[in-house]
């Protein structure tokens, strides 16, 4: 995220796993940064975020009044609370929530930033980060022709494990939030749901991302189980799905299934699969929405248009599947593909 941002205040606390009886160490004072360190650390804290990321908001099943981090951020944005003292409350909530045995100890960084950009406007933001992975560093010093070495352990600025950036915009609906977490499984659920308690915003990005996920899973998993279709046919449907989103500014479900799936049996199976997916994942999949080019770009990377043949060949299929012919050679006892083309690039 390229901005003119800088850190107004930065506090660091250590939070272990409460369930394992590990330490919780609260800093008495915020860190004091010189201009150079401020610039370097600001760049590191913002490096993992971009304005085309999926947006989240704080949530609570009853009311936002019961979301702890939301209310602490609300007090900071309203200038009703001392920032450093509030970061202690944030760290306390993290520690009290860390009861699962897989939650790792580490430093919690809380930054009050200024001049951060969202939707083309500069505003303040609150960044909350946690470093859990440590690396060894060699600190080499020299005086005249004499060198000395000190081995230090620390967190690399480019390898912060998890973080979120909270903007004061959209406050009544839980703020606009970007987040990342390099962990998976219970640790990722802990950061997003237990500690922060956030959920994706139901905007164009979310809807585009959800529907393409449904389409990809249906074609890659459901079709092979329920229909007799060659792998080239599946890849063709994956390519057509992506192309539909690339060629349209808005999505219409009826038009999509008729354009991409075409076959009545496939269409009925897809609608059943979509309904089951929505129920299982507790999501709403509207019949129409604006298409997010950012979400499409992200999803297109996982729409695999590759035909893998044993461990010898990969065929990338981007066009007409009818130019690929499958057969069986009785002499060698092997399957084969015949590919038709006009000229070699």
Short mmCIF file of C-alpha atoms in Angstrom, two decimals:
data_model
loop_
_atom_site.label_atom_id
_atom_site.label_comp_id
_atom_site.label_asym_id
_atom_site.label_seq_id
_atom_site.Cartn_x
_atom_site.Cartn_y
_atom_site.Cartn_z
CA UNK A 1 0.00 0.00 0.00
CA UNK A 2 1.89 3.08 -1.24
CA UNK A 3 0.97 6.08 0.87
CA UNK A 4 2.51 8.98 2.74
CA UNK A 5 1.65 7.20 5.94
CA UNK A 6 3.61 7.38 9.16
CA UNK A 7 3.27 6.06 12.69
CA UNK A 8 1.81 8.41 15.30
CA UNK A 9 2.21 5.91 18.14
CA UNK A 10 3.46 2.35 18.42
CA UNK A 11 3.12 0.01 21.39
CA UNK A 12 4.39 -3.54 21.79
CA UNK A 13 3.32 -6.19 24.32
CA UNK A 14 4.13 -9.88 24.71
CA UNK A 15 1.24 -12.33 24.79
CA UNK A 16 1.75 -15.99 25.50
CA UNK A 17 -0.79 -18.79 25.46
CA UNK A 18 -2.95 -18.41 28.57
CA UNK A 19 -4.20 -21.98 28.25
CA UNK A 20 -0.61 -23.22 28.55
CA UNK A 21 0.22 -20.88 31.43
CA UNK A 22 2.58 -18.70 29.39
CA UNK A 23 3.49 -15.10 30.23
CA UNK A 24 1.65 -11.89 29.44
CA UNK A 25 4.01 -8.90 29.58
CA UNK A 26 2.58 -5.39 29.25
CA UNK A 27 4.83 -2.51 28.23
CA UNK A 28 4.75 0.50 30.53
CA UNK A 29 5.29 3.00 27.73
CA UNK A 30 4.95 3.17 23.93
CA UNK A 31 8.03 2.94 21.72
CA UNK A 32 9.84 6.12 20.70
CA UNK A 33 10.86 6.09 17.02
CA UNK A 34 13.25 8.35 15.19
CA UNK A 35 12.32 9.52 11.69
CA UNK A 36 14.32 6.82 9.91
CA UNK A 37 12.94 3.94 11.98
CA UNK A 38 9.42 5.34 11.65
CA UNK A 39 9.63 5.27 7.86
CA UNK A 40 11.09 1.75 7.72
CA UNK A 41 8.60 0.25 10.18
CA UNK A 42 5.64 2.06 8.56
CA UNK A 43 6.52 0.56 5.18
CA UNK A 44 6.77 -2.90 6.75
CA UNK A 45 3.43 -2.60 8.54
CA UNK A 46 1.64 -1.57 5.35
CA UNK A 47 3.48 -3.80 2.87
CA UNK A 48 1.07 -6.74 3.07
CA UNK A 49 -2.05 -4.63 2.44
CA UNK A 50 -3.50 -3.29 -0.81
CA UNK A 51 -6.72 -1.46 -1.62
CA UNK A 52 -7.91 -4.33 -3.84
CA UNK A 53 -7.94 -6.84 -0.95
CA UNK A 54 -11.10 -8.39 0.42
CA UNK A 55 -12.71 -6.15 3.03
CA UNK A 56 -13.93 -7.24 6.43
CA UNK A 57 -15.94 -5.61 9.22
CA UNK A 58 -16.30 -6.24 12.93
CA UNK A 59 -19.37 -8.33 13.75
CA UNK A 60 -21.29 -9.70 16.71
CA UNK A 61 -24.38 -11.94 16.66
CA UNK A 62 -26.20 -9.61 19.07
CA UNK A 63 -24.74 -6.12 18.65
CA UNK A 64 -21.45 -4.40 17.85
CA UNK A 65 -21.62 -3.08 21.40
CA UNK A 66 -20.36 -6.53 22.45
CA UNK A 67 -17.39 -6.65 20.06
CA UNK A 68 -14.39 -5.79 22.23
CA UNK A 69 -11.86 -4.77 19.56
CA UNK A 70 -14.47 -2.73 17.68
CA UNK A 71 -15.24 -0.67 20.77
CA UNK A 72 -11.58 -0.16 21.64
CA UNK A 73 -10.92 1.10 18.10
CA UNK A 74 -14.02 3.27 18.28
CA UNK A 75 -12.63 4.96 21.40
CA UNK A 76 -9.27 5.58 19.71
CA UNK A 77 -10.82 7.08 16.57
CA UNK A 78 -13.07 9.28 18.72
CA UNK A 79 -10.00 10.39 20.73
CA UNK A 80 -11.75 9.30 23.89
CA UNK A 81 -8.99 7.00 25.12
CA UNK A 82 -5.24 7.02 25.71
CA UNK A 83 -3.75 5.00 22.86
CA UNK A 84 -1.12 3.10 24.84
CA UNK A 85 -3.53 2.16 27.62
CA UNK A 86 -6.01 1.00 25.01
CA UNK A 87 -3.35 -1.21 23.39
CA UNK A 88 -2.97 -2.92 26.77
CA UNK A 89 -6.69 -3.70 26.64
CA UNK A 90 -6.25 -5.07 23.11
CA UNK A 91 -3.34 -7.25 24.25
CA UNK A 92 -5.32 -8.39 27.30
CA UNK A 93 -8.19 -9.51 25.07
CA UNK A 94 -5.72 -11.41 22.88
CA UNK A 95 -4.20 -13.13 25.91
CA UNK A 96 -7.57 -13.99 27.45
CA UNK A 97 -8.68 -15.47 24.11
CA UNK A 98 -5.51 -17.57 23.65
CA UNK A 99 -6.60 -20.84 25.23
CA UNK A 100 -6.25 -23.21 22.26
CA UNK A 101 -3.00 -25.21 22.53
CA UNK A 102 -1.97 -24.35 18.95
CA UNK A 103 -1.95 -20.58 19.58
CA UNK A 104 1.68 -19.46 19.54
CA UNK A 105 3.22 -16.82 21.82
CA UNK A 106 4.65 -13.64 20.36
CA UNK A 107 4.79 -9.86 20.33
CA UNK A 108 1.63 -7.88 19.67
CA UNK A 109 2.21 -4.59 17.87
CA UNK A 110 -0.47 -1.90 17.91
CA UNK A 111 0.11 1.14 15.71
CA UNK A 112 -1.86 4.35 15.30
CA UNK A 113 -1.10 5.45 11.74
CA UNK A 114 -1.83 8.65 9.87
CA UNK A 115 -2.22 9.46 6.15
CA UNK A 116 -3.27 5.93 5.13
CA UNK A 117 -5.20 5.63 1.86
CA UNK A 118 -8.57 4.00 1.31
CA UNK A 119 -10.93 4.69 -1.61
CA UNK A 120 -8.66 7.48 -2.81
CA UNK A 121 -8.77 9.37 0.49
CA UNK A 122 -6.16 9.77 3.23
CA UNK A 123 -7.21 9.00 6.77
CA UNK A 124 -5.93 7.57 10.03
CA UNK A 125 -5.87 3.83 10.71
CA UNK A 126 -5.15 1.35 13.47
CA UNK A 127 -2.84 -1.55 12.75
CA UNK A 128 -2.73 -4.64 14.94
CA UNK A 129 0.00 -7.22 14.25
CA UNK A 130 1.53 -10.28 15.82
CA UNK A 131 4.99 -11.77 15.29
CA UNK A 132 5.45 -15.40 16.25
CA UNK A 133 8.31 -16.58 14.02
CA UNK A 134 11.85 -15.62 14.98
CA UNK A 135 15.09 -15.67 12.98
CA UNK A 136 18.77 -15.49 13.92
CA UNK A 137 20.73 -12.43 12.78
CA UNK A 138 24.46 -11.69 12.72
CA UNK A 139 25.30 -8.19 13.91
CA UNK A 140 28.81 -7.49 12.59
CA UNK A 141 30.72 -4.52 13.99
CA UNK A 142 34.19 -3.32 13.12
CA UNK A 143 36.67 -0.79 14.38
CA UNK A 144 39.76 -0.21 12.28
CA UNK A 145 40.69 -3.75 11.14
CA UNK A 146 39.09 -5.56 14.05
CA UNK A 147 35.69 -7.23 13.61
CA UNK A 148 33.30 -8.49 16.26
CA UNK A 149 30.12 -10.50 15.91
CA UNK A 150 26.94 -10.71 17.97
CA UNK A 151 24.25 -13.31 17.27
CA UNK A 152 20.77 -11.86 17.82
CA UNK A 153 17.28 -13.29 17.59
CA UNK A 154 14.37 -11.25 16.27
CA UNK A 155 11.36 -10.94 14.00
CA UNK A 156 11.90 -10.05 10.35
CA UNK A 157 9.89 -7.01 9.28
CA UNK A 158 9.03 -8.73 5.99
CA UNK A 159 7.72 -11.84 7.77
CA UNK A 160 5.08 -10.57 10.20
CA UNK A 161 2.82 -13.55 10.85
CA UNK A 162 -0.57 -11.85 11.05
CA UNK A 163 -2.07 -8.41 10.95
CA UNK A 164 -5.09 -6.24 10.33
CA UNK A 165 -5.54 -2.62 9.27
CA UNK A 166 -8.66 -0.89 10.58
CA UNK A 167 -9.99 2.29 8.99
CA UNK A 168 -12.52 4.69 10.61
CA UNK A 169 -14.70 4.53 7.48
CA UNK A 170 -18.01 2.63 7.52
CA UNK A 171 -18.02 2.87 11.31
CA UNK A 172 -21.70 2.15 11.91
CA UNK A 173 -21.33 -1.18 10.10
CA UNK A 174 -18.14 -2.30 11.82
CA UNK A 175 -15.45 -0.29 9.99
CA UNK A 176 -13.47 -1.21 6.85
CA UNK A 177 -10.77 -3.76 7.62
CA UNK A 178 -8.00 -5.48 5.66
CA UNK A 179 -6.31 -8.51 7.20
CA UNK A 180 -3.81 -11.27 6.59
CA UNK A 181 -2.68 -14.39 8.42
CA UNK A 182 0.05 -16.73 7.20
CA UNK A 183 -1.20 -19.52 9.43
CA UNK A 184 -3.94 -22.01 8.58
CA UNK A 185 -6.47 -24.06 10.51
CA UNK A 186 -7.31 -23.24 14.12
CA UNK A 187 -4.70 -20.44 14.29
CA UNK A 188 -6.26 -18.57 11.37
CA UNK A 189 -9.76 -19.02 12.81
CA UNK A 190 -8.50 -17.72 16.16
CA UNK A 191 -7.09 -14.48 14.72
CA UNK A 192 -10.07 -13.69 12.50
CA UNK A 193 -13.04 -14.99 14.47
CA UNK A 194 -12.07 -15.40 18.12
CA UNK A 195 -9.78 -12.40 18.65
CA UNK A 196 -10.96 -9.85 16.09
CA UNK A 197 -14.45 -11.24 15.40
CA UNK A 198 -14.69 -10.02 11.81
CA UNK A 199 -16.56 -11.24 8.73
CA UNK A 200 -16.24 -10.45 5.00
CA UNK A 201 -18.29 -7.54 3.73
CA UNK A 202 -21.03 -8.67 1.34
CA UNK A 203 -19.79 -6.43 -1.47
CA UNK A 204 -18.91 -7.04 -5.13
CA UNK A 205 -15.54 -8.53 -4.20
CA UNK A 206 -17.11 -11.01 -1.79
CA UNK A 207 -19.93 -11.99 -4.15
CA UNK A 208 -17.60 -12.46 -7.13
CA UNK A 209 -15.19 -14.49 -5.02
CA UNK A 210 -17.94 -16.70 -3.56
CA UNK A 211 -19.63 -17.49 -6.87
CA UNK A 212 -16.37 -18.31 -8.64
CA UNK A 213 -15.51 -20.61 -5.74
CA UNK A 214 -18.84 -22.41 -6.15
CA UNK A 215 -18.36 -22.72 -9.92
CA UNK A 216 -14.80 -24.03 -9.57
CA UNK A 217 -15.69 -26.60 -6.92
CA UNK A 218 -18.74 -27.78 -8.85
CA UNK A 219 -16.77 -28.29 -12.05
CA UNK A 220 -13.69 -29.82 -10.41
CA UNK A 221 -15.37 -32.01 -7.77
CA UNK A 222 -19.09 -32.54 -8.42
CA UNK A 223 -19.02 -33.11 -12.19
CA UNK A 224 -16.49 -36.02 -12.08
CA UNK A 225 -18.63 -37.77 -9.46
CA UNK A 226 -22.01 -37.30 -11.16
CA UNK A 227 -21.30 -37.00 -14.91
CA UNK A 228 -19.24 -38.76 -17.54
CA UNK A 229 -17.09 -35.91 -18.80
CA UNK A 230 -13.55 -35.90 -20.13
CA UNK A 231 -10.96 -33.80 -18.31
CA UNK A 232 -10.79 -31.55 -21.36
CA UNK A 233 -14.51 -30.85 -20.96
CA UNK A 234 -14.02 -29.83 -17.32
CA UNK A 235 -11.14 -27.52 -18.25
CA UNK A 236 -13.29 -26.01 -20.99
CA UNK A 237 -16.01 -25.20 -18.43
CA UNK A 238 -13.43 -23.66 -16.08
CA UNK A 239 -12.11 -21.48 -18.90
CA UNK A 240 -15.63 -20.44 -19.94
CA UNK A 241 -16.49 -19.52 -16.34
CA UNK A 242 -13.53 -17.18 -16.06
CA UNK A 243 -14.17 -15.73 -19.51
CA UNK A 244 -17.78 -14.96 -18.60
CA UNK A 245 -16.61 -12.84 -15.68
CA UNK A 246 -13.91 -11.19 -17.79
CA UNK A 247 -16.32 -10.26 -20.55
CA UNK A 248 -19.08 -8.83 -18.35
CA UNK A 249 -19.32 -5.92 -15.92
CA UNK A 250 -22.23 -7.47 -14.03
CA UNK A 251 -23.23 -11.03 -13.23
CA UNK A 252 -26.58 -12.63 -14.01
CA UNK A 253 -26.99 -16.20 -12.81
CA UNK A 254 -29.47 -17.27 -15.50
CA UNK A 255 -27.25 -15.89 -18.24
CA UNK A 256 -24.17 -17.53 -16.67
CA UNK A 257 -25.58 -21.07 -16.53
CA UNK A 258 -27.04 -20.83 -20.04
CA UNK A 259 -23.80 -19.42 -21.48
CA UNK A 260 -21.32 -21.62 -19.62
CA UNK A 261 -23.05 -24.86 -18.61
CA UNK A 262 -25.72 -24.97 -21.35
CA UNK A 263 -26.77 -28.58 -20.65
CA UNK A 264 -30.05 -28.82 -18.67
CA UNK A 265 -28.80 -31.65 -16.44
CA UNK A 266 -25.65 -29.72 -15.62
CA UNK A 267 -27.67 -26.61 -14.84
CA UNK A 268 -30.01 -28.48 -12.45
CA UNK A 269 -27.04 -30.15 -10.73
CA UNK A 270 -25.27 -26.82 -10.39
CA UNK A 271 -28.28 -25.13 -8.79
CA UNK A 272 -28.54 -27.97 -6.26
CA UNK A 273 -24.82 -27.75 -5.51
CA UNK A 274 -25.02 -23.97 -5.13
CA UNK A 275 -27.91 -24.32 -2.67
CA UNK A 276 -26.02 -26.91 -0.61
CA UNK A 277 -22.88 -24.74 -0.59
CA UNK A 278 -24.81 -21.68 0.60
CA UNK A 279 -26.39 -23.62 3.45
CA UNK A 280 -23.17 -25.34 4.52
CA UNK A 281 -21.16 -22.11 4.51
CA UNK A 282 -23.96 -19.82 5.75
CA UNK A 283 -23.62 -17.41 2.82
CA UNK A 284 -26.04 -15.66 0.50
CA UNK A 285 -25.47 -16.00 -3.24
CA UNK A 286 -27.53 -13.36 -5.06
CA UNK A 287 -28.78 -13.88 -8.60
CA UNK A 288 -27.05 -10.72 -9.83
CA UNK A 289 -24.23 -8.42 -8.73
CA UNK A 290 -21.47 -6.22 -10.06
CA UNK A 291 -18.29 -8.09 -10.95
CA UNK A 292 -15.11 -7.26 -9.03
CA UNK A 293 -12.06 -7.36 -11.29
CA UNK A 294 -9.82 -7.69 -8.21
CA UNK A 295 -11.64 -10.82 -7.01
CA UNK A 296 -11.63 -12.23 -10.54
CA UNK A 297 -7.88 -11.70 -10.83
CA UNK A 298 -7.34 -13.56 -7.55
CA UNK A 299 -9.65 -16.45 -8.46
CA UNK A 300 -8.33 -16.84 -12.00
CA UNK A 301 -5.01 -17.97 -10.54
CA UNK A 302 -6.61 -21.08 -9.02
CA UNK A 303 -8.76 -22.01 -12.03
CA UNK A 304 -6.42 -24.73 -13.28
CA UNK A 305 -6.53 -25.13 -17.07
CA UNK A 306 -3.80 -27.78 -17.03
CA UNK A 307 -4.18 -31.34 -18.29
CA UNK A 308 -1.63 -33.47 -16.40
CA UNK A 309 -0.54 -36.68 -18.16
CA UNK A 310 1.33 -39.03 -15.83
CA UNK A 311 4.54 -37.28 -14.77
CA UNK A 312 5.70 -36.60 -18.31
CA UNK A 313 3.50 -33.88 -19.80
CA UNK A 314 1.37 -30.88 -18.86
CA UNK A 315 -0.98 -29.50 -21.52
CA UNK A 316 -2.27 -25.96 -20.95
CA UNK A 317 -5.70 -25.55 -22.52
CA UNK A 318 -6.85 -21.99 -23.15
CA UNK A 319 -9.10 -22.34 -26.19
CA UNK A 320 -11.25 -24.70 -28.22
CA UNK A 321 -11.35 -28.16 -26.61
CA UNK A 322 -12.53 -29.63 -29.93
CA UNK A 323 -8.96 -29.20 -31.22
CA UNK A 324 -7.87 -31.93 -28.79
CA UNK A 325 -8.71 -35.51 -29.64
CA UNK A 326 -8.32 -38.37 -27.16
CA UNK A 327 -7.63 -41.95 -28.21
CA UNK A 328 -6.13 -45.32 -27.22
CA UNK A 329 -3.18 -47.02 -28.91
CA UNK A 330 -3.56 -50.82 -28.74
CA UNK A 331 0.06 -51.46 -29.70
CA UNK A 332 1.58 -49.51 -26.80
CA UNK A 333 -1.40 -50.00 -24.50
CA UNK A 334 -1.45 -46.29 -23.73
CA UNK A 335 -3.90 -43.43 -24.05
CA UNK A 336 -2.97 -40.46 -26.21
CA UNK A 337 -4.10 -36.93 -27.10
CA UNK A 338 -3.93 -35.54 -30.63
CA UNK A 339 -3.68 -31.73 -30.81
CA UNK A 340 -4.61 -29.74 -33.93
CA UNK A 341 -3.07 -26.31 -34.65
CA UNK A 342 -2.30 -23.99 -37.54
CA UNK A 343 1.16 -22.71 -36.69
CA UNK A 344 3.76 -23.06 -33.96
CA UNK A 345 4.45 -19.93 -31.95
#
